[in-house]
């Protein structure tokens, strides 16, 4: 299934969803992940508003009258006796993060590519851990800045001089 | 039912998925949100996004286990809200899973599965639809008629 993350073991750090922020002026949300072990580190991921809302619903354990998309995926997993083992933010390319969802059934583990927002939404509903690879953590600092700049550019906020600072 | 198209409904600031039964020429409009409409339109236009969208992920998940979507059925309508069921085939057993029609349709399009609507939904819809449009009429809309 997965082409992004080869099945080699990478060192993984566990994170939890700390909060969802609304970014002013843009139709995006920032999902703030924090270290599960309490170490001081936060990892922001920019997502669309619909994706952010899906995560917020799960974070607040809101019961919706009808199953939302990720509730449906969870429901499929239950019907197929598949357990969602863990989700891993496994790669970053051009400021875009890529995730892998690890699922298992009858002792066989499979990997499915996903966007981090879908992976996180599902992890919260399935109560499974969220990991970030050490590799992504090392490569993120500049990508964060790039993402900020890209967002600014897309909304034409500020002048080019400001964006370069 | 055929998925005829997507329309924007300015009264509700939402989108309408129009389903049509070719045989009886029945129409079934289903109101969905913006992101749900996006998921349906990407499948209608066969757009392959750079990263899997939610329903592409859903499809990959089912594919990983050789679970097949046999059909989706719009089953009920109450208080302007539609309900749907997805029929799955997995290891020679059939499973029925509750879903929102928007998810069911987005998945059916990606799985080449047929979409059905219960007769009762189509009959109920014709009366509820009228009510909904009437409820949404604003004073300004009447004003437009005068001018």
PDB file of C-alpha atoms in Angstrom:
ATOM      1  CA  UNK A   1       0.000   0.000   0.000  1.00  0.00           C
ATOM      2  CA  UNK A   2       2.512   2.530   1.150  1.00  0.00           C
ATOM      3  CA  UNK A   3       5.163   3.853  -1.120  1.00  0.00           C
ATOM      4  CA  UNK A   4       6.184   6.762   1.058  1.00  0.00           C
ATOM      5  CA  UNK A   5       7.425   4.974   4.107  1.00  0.00           C
ATOM      6  CA  UNK A   6       9.387   1.770   3.599  1.00  0.00           C
ATOM      7  CA  UNK A   7       8.827  -0.772   6.371  1.00  0.00           C
ATOM      8  CA  UNK A   8      12.129  -0.024   8.036  1.00  0.00           C
ATOM      9  CA  UNK A   9      11.903   0.980  11.681  1.00  0.00           C
ATOM     10  CA  UNK A  10      12.655   4.604  12.324  1.00  0.00           C
ATOM     11  CA  UNK A  11      12.887   6.149  15.729  1.00  0.00           C
ATOM     12  CA  UNK A  12       9.489   7.450  16.661  1.00  0.00           C
ATOM     13  CA  UNK A  13       8.486  10.067  19.188  1.00  0.00           C
ATOM     14  CA  UNK A  14       4.968   9.999  20.562  1.00  0.00           C
ATOM     15  CA  UNK A  15       2.842  13.135  20.425  1.00  0.00           C
ATOM     16  CA  UNK A  16      -0.692  13.998  21.458  1.00  0.00           C
ATOM     17  CA  UNK A  17      -3.088  16.613  20.122  1.00  0.00           C
ATOM     18  CA  UNK A  18      -2.749  19.583  22.402  1.00  0.00           C
ATOM     19  CA  UNK A  19      -5.124  22.050  20.791  1.00  0.00           C
ATOM     20  CA  UNK A  20      -6.554  23.370  17.547  1.00  0.00           C
ATOM     21  CA  UNK A  21      -5.950  27.002  16.708  1.00  0.00           C
ATOM     22  CA  UNK A  22      -7.795  29.121  14.214  1.00  0.00           C
ATOM     23  CA  UNK A  23      -5.464  31.066  12.052  1.00  0.00           C
ATOM     24  CA  UNK A  24      -6.644  34.612  11.538  1.00  0.00           C
ATOM     25  CA  UNK A  25      -7.308  35.704   7.962  1.00  0.00           C
ATOM     26  CA  UNK A  26      -7.097  32.260   6.431  1.00  0.00           C
ATOM     27  CA  UNK A  27      -9.472  29.358   6.164  1.00  0.00           C
ATOM     28  CA  UNK A  28      -7.015  27.096   7.927  1.00  0.00           C
ATOM     29  CA  UNK A  29      -6.539  25.595  11.360  1.00  0.00           C
ATOM     30  CA  UNK A  30      -3.333  24.762  13.165  1.00  0.00           C
ATOM     31  CA  UNK A  31      -3.266  21.410  14.897  1.00  0.00           C
ATOM     32  CA  UNK A  32      -0.759  21.713  17.718  1.00  0.00           C
ATOM     33  CA  UNK A  33       0.821  18.432  18.721  1.00  0.00           C
ATOM     34  CA  UNK A  34       2.723  18.217  22.007  1.00  0.00           C
ATOM     35  CA  UNK A  35       5.129  15.595  23.307  1.00  0.00           C
ATOM     36  CA  UNK A  36       3.321  12.799  25.080  1.00  0.00           C
ATOM     37  CA  UNK A  37       6.166  12.422  27.584  1.00  0.00           C
ATOM     38  CA  UNK A  38       5.788  16.025  28.692  1.00  0.00           C
ATOM     39  CA  UNK A  39       9.020  17.273  27.134  1.00  0.00           C
ATOM     40  CA  UNK A  40       8.681  20.842  25.965  1.00  0.00           C
ATOM     41  CA  UNK A  41       8.115  20.621  22.259  1.00  0.00           C
ATOM     42  CA  UNK A  42       5.158  21.467  20.111  1.00  0.00           C
ATOM     43  CA  UNK A  43       4.667  20.511  16.526  1.00  0.00           C
ATOM     44  CA  UNK A  44       2.183  22.580  14.510  1.00  0.00           C
ATOM     45  CA  UNK A  45       0.477  21.228  11.413  1.00  0.00           C
ATOM     46  CA  UNK A  46      -1.573  23.446   9.152  1.00  0.00           C
ATOM     47  CA  UNK A  47      -4.806  21.860   7.959  1.00  0.00           C
ATOM     48  CA  UNK A  48      -7.964  22.995   6.183  1.00  0.00           C
ATOM     49  CA  UNK A  49     -10.947  24.158   8.225  1.00  0.00           C
ATOM     50  CA  UNK A  50     -13.004  21.026   7.511  1.00  0.00           C
ATOM     51  CA  UNK A  51     -10.072  18.820   8.536  1.00  0.00           C
ATOM     52  CA  UNK A  52      -9.501  20.945  11.633  1.00  0.00           C
ATOM     53  CA  UNK A  53     -13.147  20.631  12.589  1.00  0.00           C
ATOM     54  CA  UNK A  54     -13.033  16.856  12.199  1.00  0.00           C
ATOM     55  CA  UNK A  55     -10.105  16.766  14.639  1.00  0.00           C
ATOM     56  CA  UNK A  56     -11.816  19.191  17.025  1.00  0.00           C
ATOM     57  CA  UNK A  57     -14.932  17.016  17.153  1.00  0.00           C
ATOM     58  CA  UNK A  58     -12.822  14.027  18.121  1.00  0.00           C
ATOM     59  CA  UNK A  59     -10.740  16.003  20.600  1.00  0.00           C
ATOM     60  CA  UNK A  60     -13.864  17.244  22.385  1.00  0.00           C
ATOM     61  CA  UNK A  61     -15.450  13.774  22.076  1.00  0.00           C
ATOM     62  CA  UNK A  62     -18.501  15.417  20.523  1.00  0.00           C
ATOM     63  CA  UNK A  63     -21.246  13.013  19.594  1.00  0.00           C
ATOM     64  CA  UNK A  64     -22.698  13.957  16.220  1.00  0.00           C
ATOM     65  CA  UNK A  65     -26.204  12.880  15.195  1.00  0.00           C
ATOM     66  CA  UNK A  66     -24.807  11.184  12.101  1.00  0.00           C
ATOM     67  CA  UNK A  67     -21.412   9.516  11.699  1.00  0.00           C
ATOM     68  CA  UNK A  68     -18.774  11.879  10.348  1.00  0.00           C
ATOM     69  CA  UNK A  69     -16.261  10.627   7.742  1.00  0.00           C
ATOM     70  CA  UNK A  70     -13.728   9.378  10.285  1.00  0.00           C
ATOM     71  CA  UNK A  71     -16.432   7.771  12.414  1.00  0.00           C
ATOM     72  CA  UNK A  72     -17.346   5.880   9.262  1.00  0.00           C
ATOM     73  CA  UNK A  73     -13.755   4.701   8.778  1.00  0.00           C
ATOM     74  CA  UNK A  74     -13.684   3.597  12.413  1.00  0.00           C
ATOM     75  CA  UNK A  75     -16.953   1.798  11.880  1.00  0.00           C
ATOM     76  CA  UNK A  76     -15.519   0.010   8.804  1.00  0.00           C
ATOM     77  CA  UNK A  77     -12.553  -1.059  10.936  1.00  0.00           C
ATOM     78  CA  UNK A  78     -14.877  -2.469  13.586  1.00  0.00           C
ATOM     79  CA  UNK A  79     -16.925  -4.388  11.030  1.00  0.00           C
ATOM     80  CA  UNK A  80     -13.766  -5.823   9.464  1.00  0.00           C
ATOM     81  CA  UNK A  81     -12.214  -6.580  12.893  1.00  0.00           C
ATOM     82  CA  UNK A  82      -9.310  -4.349  11.971  1.00  0.00           C
ATOM     83  CA  UNK A  83      -7.537  -2.461  14.725  1.00  0.00           C
ATOM     84  CA  UNK A  84      -5.931   0.878  14.078  1.00  0.00           C
ATOM     85  CA  UNK A  85      -2.563   0.394  15.720  1.00  0.00           C
ATOM     86  CA  UNK A  86      -0.873   3.748  15.390  1.00  0.00           C
ATOM     87  CA  UNK A  87      -0.412   6.662  13.043  1.00  0.00           C
ATOM     88  CA  UNK A  88       2.956   8.034  12.069  1.00  0.00           C
ATOM     89  CA  UNK A  89       3.817  11.370  10.535  1.00  0.00           C
ATOM     90  CA  UNK A  90       6.483   9.880   8.381  1.00  0.00           C
ATOM     91  CA  UNK A  91       7.594  12.359   5.775  1.00  0.00           C
ATOM     92  CA  UNK A  92       7.710  15.994   4.802  1.00  0.00           C
ATOM     93  CA  UNK A  93       8.152  17.258   1.259  1.00  0.00           C
ATOM     94  CA  UNK A  94       7.798  20.880   0.170  1.00  0.00           C
ATOM     95  CA  UNK A  95       6.213  21.867   3.498  1.00  0.00           C
ATOM     96  CA  UNK A  96       3.671  19.085   3.180  1.00  0.00           C
ATOM     97  CA  UNK A  97       3.518  16.318   5.729  1.00  0.00           C
ATOM     98  CA  UNK A  98       2.706  12.725   4.870  1.00  0.00           C
ATOM     99  CA  UNK A  99       1.371  10.180   7.310  1.00  0.00           C
ATOM    100  CA  UNK A 100       0.982   6.442   7.484  1.00  0.00           C
ATOM    101  CA  UNK A 101      -1.795   4.626   9.303  1.00  0.00           C
ATOM    102  CA  UNK A 102      -0.846   1.188  10.632  1.00  0.00           C
ATOM    103  CA  UNK A 103      -3.724  -1.251  10.754  1.00  0.00           C
ATOM    104  CA  UNK A 104      -3.784  -4.876  11.799  1.00  0.00           C
ATOM    105  CA  UNK A 105      -6.088  -7.806  11.493  1.00  0.00           C
ATOM    106  CA  UNK A 106      -5.386 -11.423  12.431  1.00  0.00           C
ATOM    107  CA  UNK A 107      -1.824 -10.544  13.313  1.00  0.00           C
ATOM    108  CA  UNK A 108      -1.026  -9.037   9.931  1.00  0.00           C
ATOM    109  CA  UNK A 109      -0.054  -5.394   9.876  1.00  0.00           C
ATOM    110  CA  UNK A 110      -0.664  -3.163   6.899  1.00  0.00           C
ATOM    111  CA  UNK A 111       0.212   0.443   6.164  1.00  0.00           C
ATOM    112  CA  UNK A 112      -2.052   2.952   4.472  1.00  0.00           C
ATOM    113  CA  UNK A 113      -0.965   6.381   3.246  1.00  0.00           C
ATOM    114  CA  UNK A 114      -2.930   9.289   4.596  1.00  0.00           C
ATOM    115  CA  UNK A 115      -2.845  12.991   5.132  1.00  0.00           C
ATOM    116  CA  UNK A 116      -1.826  13.831   8.709  1.00  0.00           C
ATOM    117  CA  UNK A 117      -5.268  15.382   9.304  1.00  0.00           C
ATOM    118  CA  UNK A 118      -7.036  12.129   8.431  1.00  0.00           C
ATOM    119  CA  UNK A 119      -4.509  10.114  10.407  1.00  0.00           C
ATOM    120  CA  UNK A 120      -4.911  12.304  13.498  1.00  0.00           C
ATOM    121  CA  UNK A 121      -8.716  12.393  13.223  1.00  0.00           C
ATOM    122  CA  UNK A 122      -8.723   8.633  13.093  1.00  0.00           C
ATOM    123  CA  UNK A 123      -6.157   8.188  15.873  1.00  0.00           C
ATOM    124  CA  UNK A 124      -8.260  10.271  18.267  1.00  0.00           C
ATOM    125  CA  UNK A 125     -11.348   8.206  17.485  1.00  0.00           C
ATOM    126  CA  UNK A 126      -9.521   4.895  17.654  1.00  0.00           C
ATOM    127  CA  UNK A 127      -7.571   5.927  20.772  1.00  0.00           C
ATOM    128  CA  UNK A 128      -4.272   4.930  19.199  1.00  0.00           C
ATOM    129  CA  UNK A 129      -0.914   6.690  19.561  1.00  0.00           C
ATOM    130  CA  UNK A 130       0.353   9.385  17.211  1.00  0.00           C
ATOM    131  CA  UNK A 131       4.056   9.356  16.374  1.00  0.00           C
ATOM    132  CA  UNK A 132       6.379  11.610  14.453  1.00  0.00           C
ATOM    133  CA  UNK A 133       9.575  10.176  13.030  1.00  0.00           C
ATOM    134  CA  UNK A 134      12.862  11.627  14.239  1.00  0.00           C
ATOM    135  CA  UNK A 135      13.655  12.374  10.617  1.00  0.00           C
ATOM    136  CA  UNK A 136      10.575  14.593  10.212  1.00  0.00           C
ATOM    137  CA  UNK A 137      11.319  16.301  13.539  1.00  0.00           C
ATOM    138  CA  UNK A 138      14.815  17.182  12.410  1.00  0.00           C
ATOM    139  CA  UNK A 139      13.709  18.485   9.069  1.00  0.00           C
ATOM    140  CA  UNK A 140      10.728  20.494  10.243  1.00  0.00           C
ATOM    141  CA  UNK A 141      12.083  23.826  11.463  1.00  0.00           C
ATOM    142  CA  UNK A 142      12.524  25.349   8.052  1.00  0.00           C
ATOM    143  CA  UNK A 143       9.392  23.762   6.688  1.00  0.00           C
ATOM    144  CA  UNK A 144       7.328  25.505   9.355  1.00  0.00           C
ATOM    145  CA  UNK A 145       8.646  28.822   8.240  1.00  0.00           C
ATOM    146  CA  UNK A 146       8.044  27.928   4.623  1.00  0.00           C
ATOM    147  CA  UNK A 147       4.468  27.007   5.416  1.00  0.00           C
ATOM    148  CA  UNK A 148       3.906  30.308   7.171  1.00  0.00           C
ATOM    149  CA  UNK A 149       5.354  32.198   4.252  1.00  0.00           C
ATOM    150  CA  UNK A 150       3.344  30.212   1.740  1.00  0.00           C
ATOM    151  CA  UNK A 151       0.143  30.992   3.682  1.00  0.00           C
ATOM    152  CA  UNK A 152       1.028  34.663   3.808  1.00  0.00           C
ATOM    153  CA  UNK A 153       1.744  34.752   0.127  1.00  0.00           C
ATOM    154  CA  UNK A 154      -1.445  32.950  -0.788  1.00  0.00           C
ATOM    155  CA  UNK A 155      -3.517  35.529   1.058  1.00  0.00           C
ATOM    156  CA  UNK A 156      -1.430  38.474  -0.069  1.00  0.00           C
ATOM    157  CA  UNK A 157      -0.918  39.662   3.437  1.00  0.00           C
ATOM    158  CA  UNK A 158       1.878  42.111   3.799  1.00  0.00           C
ATOM    159  CA  UNK A 159       4.425  43.199   1.308  1.00  0.00           C
ATOM    160  CA  UNK A 160       7.246  41.083  -0.158  1.00  0.00           C
ATOM    161  CA  UNK A 161       9.680  42.867   2.145  1.00  0.00           C
ATOM    162  CA  UNK A 162       7.733  41.706   5.165  1.00  0.00           C
ATOM    163  CA  UNK A 163       7.565  38.152   3.892  1.00  0.00           C
ATOM    164  CA  UNK A 164      11.302  37.932   3.540  1.00  0.00           C
ATOM    165  CA  UNK A 165      11.964  38.808   7.141  1.00  0.00           C
TER     166      UNK A 165
ATOM    167  CA  UNK B   1     -29.694   6.667  -9.113  1.00  0.00           C
ATOM    168  CA  UNK B   2     -27.344   8.706 -11.220  1.00  0.00           C
ATOM    169  CA  UNK B   3     -25.366  11.524  -9.760  1.00  0.00           C
ATOM    170  CA  UNK B   4     -26.431  14.271 -12.093  1.00  0.00           C
ATOM    171  CA  UNK B   5     -24.452  17.091 -10.656  1.00  0.00           C
ATOM    172  CA  UNK B   6     -23.606  19.494  -7.911  1.00  0.00           C
ATOM    173  CA  UNK B   7     -25.249  22.856  -7.479  1.00  0.00           C
ATOM    174  CA  UNK B   8     -24.570  25.724  -5.140  1.00  0.00           C
ATOM    175  CA  UNK B   9     -27.517  26.751  -2.982  1.00  0.00           C
ATOM    176  CA  UNK B  10     -27.008  30.401  -2.041  1.00  0.00           C
ATOM    177  CA  UNK B  11     -29.953  30.363   0.409  1.00  0.00           C
ATOM    178  CA  UNK B  12     -28.316  27.764   2.613  1.00  0.00           C
ATOM    179  CA  UNK B  13     -24.726  28.535   1.661  1.00  0.00           C
ATOM    180  CA  UNK B  14     -24.417  24.836   0.924  1.00  0.00           C
ATOM    181  CA  UNK B  15     -24.193  22.528  -2.050  1.00  0.00           C
ATOM    182  CA  UNK B  16     -26.841  20.252  -3.491  1.00  0.00           C
ATOM    183  CA  UNK B  17     -25.977  16.849  -4.899  1.00  0.00           C
ATOM    184  CA  UNK B  18     -28.644  16.065  -7.433  1.00  0.00           C
ATOM    185  CA  UNK B  19     -29.461  12.387  -7.829  1.00  0.00           C
ATOM    186  CA  UNK B  20     -31.726  11.290 -10.615  1.00  0.00           C
ATOM    187  CA  UNK B  21     -33.522   8.067 -11.319  1.00  0.00           C
ATOM    188  CA  UNK B  22     -33.429   7.784 -15.104  1.00  0.00           C
ATOM    189  CA  UNK B  23     -36.280   5.297 -15.311  1.00  0.00           C
ATOM    190  CA  UNK B  24     -38.868   7.272 -13.408  1.00  0.00           C
ATOM    191  CA  UNK B  25     -37.214  10.651 -13.793  1.00  0.00           C
ATOM    192  CA  UNK B  26     -37.354  11.204 -10.049  1.00  0.00           C
ATOM    193  CA  UNK B  27     -34.967  13.764  -8.667  1.00  0.00           C
ATOM    194  CA  UNK B  28     -33.469  13.671  -5.221  1.00  0.00           C
ATOM    195  CA  UNK B  29     -31.570  16.736  -4.033  1.00  0.00           C
ATOM    196  CA  UNK B  30     -29.267  16.236  -1.063  1.00  0.00           C
ATOM    197  CA  UNK B  31     -27.806  19.209   0.761  1.00  0.00           C
ATOM    198  CA  UNK B  32     -24.160  18.810   1.717  1.00  0.00           C
ATOM    199  CA  UNK B  33     -21.412  21.020   3.119  1.00  0.00           C
ATOM    200  CA  UNK B  34     -18.592  22.567   1.133  1.00  0.00           C
ATOM    201  CA  UNK B  35     -15.891  20.015   1.944  1.00  0.00           C
ATOM    202  CA  UNK B  36     -18.314  17.124   1.362  1.00  0.00           C
ATOM    203  CA  UNK B  37     -19.200  18.627  -2.023  1.00  0.00           C
ATOM    204  CA  UNK B  38     -15.480  18.867  -2.782  1.00  0.00           C
ATOM    205  CA  UNK B  39     -15.016  15.167  -2.020  1.00  0.00           C
ATOM    206  CA  UNK B  40     -17.850  14.306  -4.395  1.00  0.00           C
ATOM    207  CA  UNK B  41     -16.785  16.625  -7.189  1.00  0.00           C
ATOM    208  CA  UNK B  42     -13.192  15.332  -7.150  1.00  0.00           C
ATOM    209  CA  UNK B  43     -14.513  11.823  -7.725  1.00  0.00           C
ATOM    210  CA  UNK B  44     -16.979  12.959 -10.395  1.00  0.00           C
ATOM    211  CA  UNK B  45     -14.207  14.657 -12.307  1.00  0.00           C
ATOM    212  CA  UNK B  46     -11.681  11.888 -11.691  1.00  0.00           C
ATOM    213  CA  UNK B  47      -9.192  14.236 -10.111  1.00  0.00           C
ATOM    214  CA  UNK B  48      -6.243  12.493  -8.493  1.00  0.00           C
ATOM    215  CA  UNK B  49      -5.001  14.659  -5.644  1.00  0.00           C
ATOM    216  CA  UNK B  50      -1.301  14.621  -4.696  1.00  0.00           C
ATOM    217  CA  UNK B  51      -2.136  13.197  -1.284  1.00  0.00           C
ATOM    218  CA  UNK B  52      -5.060  10.877  -0.577  1.00  0.00           C
ATOM    219  CA  UNK B  53      -8.161  12.786   0.476  1.00  0.00           C
ATOM    220  CA  UNK B  54     -10.379  11.362   3.232  1.00  0.00           C
ATOM    221  CA  UNK B  55     -12.448   9.176   0.899  1.00  0.00           C
ATOM    222  CA  UNK B  56      -9.391   8.026  -1.031  1.00  0.00           C
ATOM    223  CA  UNK B  57      -7.996   6.914   2.302  1.00  0.00           C
ATOM    224  CA  UNK B  58     -11.312   5.218   3.087  1.00  0.00           C
ATOM    225  CA  UNK B  59     -11.122   3.390  -0.241  1.00  0.00           C
ATOM    226  CA  UNK B  60      -7.470   2.350   0.390  1.00  0.00           C
ATOM    227  CA  UNK B  61      -8.498   1.063   3.790  1.00  0.00           C
ATOM    228  CA  UNK B  62     -11.212  -1.143   2.279  1.00  0.00           C
ATOM    229  CA  UNK B  63      -8.919  -2.206  -0.586  1.00  0.00           C
ATOM    230  CA  UNK B  64      -6.235  -3.276   1.908  1.00  0.00           C
ATOM    231  CA  UNK B  65      -8.681  -5.884   3.169  1.00  0.00           C
ATOM    232  CA  UNK B  66     -10.388  -6.673  -0.122  1.00  0.00           C
ATOM    233  CA  UNK B  67     -13.633  -5.313   1.234  1.00  0.00           C
ATOM    234  CA  UNK B  68     -15.901  -4.245  -1.607  1.00  0.00           C
ATOM    235  CA  UNK B  69     -18.596  -1.601  -1.589  1.00  0.00           C
ATOM    236  CA  UNK B  70     -21.566  -3.387  -3.168  1.00  0.00           C
ATOM    237  CA  UNK B  71     -23.953  -0.477  -3.067  1.00  0.00           C
ATOM    238  CA  UNK B  72     -24.986   2.557  -1.096  1.00  0.00           C
ATOM    239  CA  UNK B  73     -28.577   3.366  -0.246  1.00  0.00           C
ATOM    240  CA  UNK B  74     -30.101   6.671   0.813  1.00  0.00           C
ATOM    241  CA  UNK B  75     -32.455   5.191   3.371  1.00  0.00           C
ATOM    242  CA  UNK B  76     -34.227   7.853   5.298  1.00  0.00           C
ATOM    243  CA  UNK B  77     -35.077  11.489   5.507  1.00  0.00           C
ATOM    244  CA  UNK B  78     -36.145  13.211   8.675  1.00  0.00           C
ATOM    245  CA  UNK B  79     -36.047  16.882   9.588  1.00  0.00           C
ATOM    246  CA  UNK B  80     -34.243  17.700   6.323  1.00  0.00           C
ATOM    247  CA  UNK B  81     -31.494  15.223   7.223  1.00  0.00           C
ATOM    248  CA  UNK B  82     -30.749  12.253   5.052  1.00  0.00           C
ATOM    249  CA  UNK B  83     -29.383   8.961   6.264  1.00  0.00           C
ATOM    250  CA  UNK B  84     -27.550   6.374   4.204  1.00  0.00           C
ATOM    251  CA  UNK B  85     -26.256   2.859   4.457  1.00  0.00           C
ATOM    252  CA  UNK B  86     -23.182   1.377   2.823  1.00  0.00           C
ATOM    253  CA  UNK B  87     -23.337  -2.289   1.910  1.00  0.00           C
ATOM    254  CA  UNK B  88     -19.954  -3.985   2.102  1.00  0.00           C
ATOM    255  CA  UNK B  89     -18.808  -7.429   1.076  1.00  0.00           C
ATOM    256  CA  UNK B  90     -15.917  -8.796   3.099  1.00  0.00           C
ATOM    257  CA  UNK B  91     -14.798 -12.412   3.241  1.00  0.00           C
ATOM    258  CA  UNK B  92     -18.110 -13.702   1.860  1.00  0.00           C
ATOM    259  CA  UNK B  93     -20.170 -11.820   4.400  1.00  0.00           C
ATOM    260  CA  UNK B  94     -22.231  -8.720   3.852  1.00  0.00           C
ATOM    261  CA  UNK B  95     -22.048  -5.818   6.259  1.00  0.00           C
ATOM    262  CA  UNK B  96     -24.217  -2.737   6.472  1.00  0.00           C
ATOM    263  CA  UNK B  97     -22.674   0.431   7.815  1.00  0.00           C
ATOM    264  CA  UNK B  98     -24.479   3.704   8.662  1.00  0.00           C
ATOM    265  CA  UNK B  99     -23.133   6.788   6.942  1.00  0.00           C
ATOM    266  CA  UNK B 100     -23.995  10.284   5.893  1.00  0.00           C
ATOM    267  CA  UNK B 101     -25.170  10.366   2.261  1.00  0.00           C
ATOM    268  CA  UNK B 102     -22.237  12.614   1.341  1.00  0.00           C
ATOM    269  CA  UNK B 103     -19.714  10.023   2.569  1.00  0.00           C
ATOM    270  CA  UNK B 104     -21.695   7.201   0.993  1.00  0.00           C
ATOM    271  CA  UNK B 105     -21.823   8.960  -2.385  1.00  0.00           C
ATOM    272  CA  UNK B 106     -18.155  10.038  -2.282  1.00  0.00           C
ATOM    273  CA  UNK B 107     -17.193   6.426  -1.578  1.00  0.00           C
ATOM    274  CA  UNK B 108     -19.586   4.930  -4.146  1.00  0.00           C
ATOM    275  CA  UNK B 109     -18.080   7.120  -6.872  1.00  0.00           C
ATOM    276  CA  UNK B 110     -14.573   5.937  -5.963  1.00  0.00           C
ATOM    277  CA  UNK B 111     -15.677   2.296  -5.824  1.00  0.00           C
ATOM    278  CA  UNK B 112     -17.841   2.339  -8.939  1.00  0.00           C
ATOM    279  CA  UNK B 113     -20.705   1.154  -6.758  1.00  0.00           C
ATOM    280  CA  UNK B 114     -24.349   1.924  -7.528  1.00  0.00           C
ATOM    281  CA  UNK B 115     -26.311   4.461  -5.494  1.00  0.00           C
ATOM    282  CA  UNK B 116     -29.909   3.697  -4.604  1.00  0.00           C
ATOM    283  CA  UNK B 117     -32.584   5.642  -2.792  1.00  0.00           C
ATOM    284  CA  UNK B 118     -35.516   4.146  -0.938  1.00  0.00           C
ATOM    285  CA  UNK B 119     -38.916   4.948  -2.451  1.00  0.00           C
ATOM    286  CA  UNK B 120     -40.036   6.510   0.804  1.00  0.00           C
ATOM    287  CA  UNK B 121     -37.173   8.987   0.673  1.00  0.00           C
ATOM    288  CA  UNK B 122     -38.137  10.137  -2.781  1.00  0.00           C
ATOM    289  CA  UNK B 123     -41.793  10.647  -1.835  1.00  0.00           C
ATOM    290  CA  UNK B 124     -40.981  12.324   1.459  1.00  0.00           C
ATOM    291  CA  UNK B 125     -38.455  14.521  -0.226  1.00  0.00           C
ATOM    292  CA  UNK B 126     -40.948  16.106  -2.602  1.00  0.00           C
ATOM    293  CA  UNK B 127     -42.954  17.521   0.306  1.00  0.00           C
ATOM    294  CA  UNK B 128     -40.007  18.355   2.553  1.00  0.00           C
ATOM    295  CA  UNK B 129     -38.127  20.066  -0.223  1.00  0.00           C
ATOM    296  CA  UNK B 130     -40.937  22.518  -0.797  1.00  0.00           C
ATOM    297  CA  UNK B 131     -41.089  23.275   2.914  1.00  0.00           C
ATOM    298  CA  UNK B 132     -37.375  23.837   3.047  1.00  0.00           C
ATOM    299  CA  UNK B 133     -37.382  26.255   0.153  1.00  0.00           C
ATOM    300  CA  UNK B 134     -40.312  28.145   1.663  1.00  0.00           C
ATOM    301  CA  UNK B 135     -38.581  28.333   5.029  1.00  0.00           C
ATOM    302  CA  UNK B 136     -35.493  29.742   3.432  1.00  0.00           C
ATOM    303  CA  UNK B 137     -37.210  32.485   1.568  1.00  0.00           C
ATOM    304  CA  UNK B 138     -36.191  35.823   2.971  1.00  0.00           C
ATOM    305  CA  UNK B 139     -38.074  39.108   2.759  1.00  0.00           C
ATOM    306  CA  UNK B 140     -35.529  40.248   0.164  1.00  0.00           C
ATOM    307  CA  UNK B 141     -36.510  37.386  -2.090  1.00  0.00           C
ATOM    308  CA  UNK B 142     -40.068  38.656  -2.222  1.00  0.00           C
ATOM    309  CA  UNK B 143     -38.757  42.123  -2.879  1.00  0.00           C
ATOM    310  CA  UNK B 144     -36.992  40.874  -5.968  1.00  0.00           C
ATOM    311  CA  UNK B 145     -40.283  39.665  -7.361  1.00  0.00           C
ATOM    312  CA  UNK B 146     -41.764  43.150  -7.199  1.00  0.00           C
ATOM    313  CA  UNK B 147     -38.986  44.816  -9.059  1.00  0.00           C
TER     314      UNK B 147
END
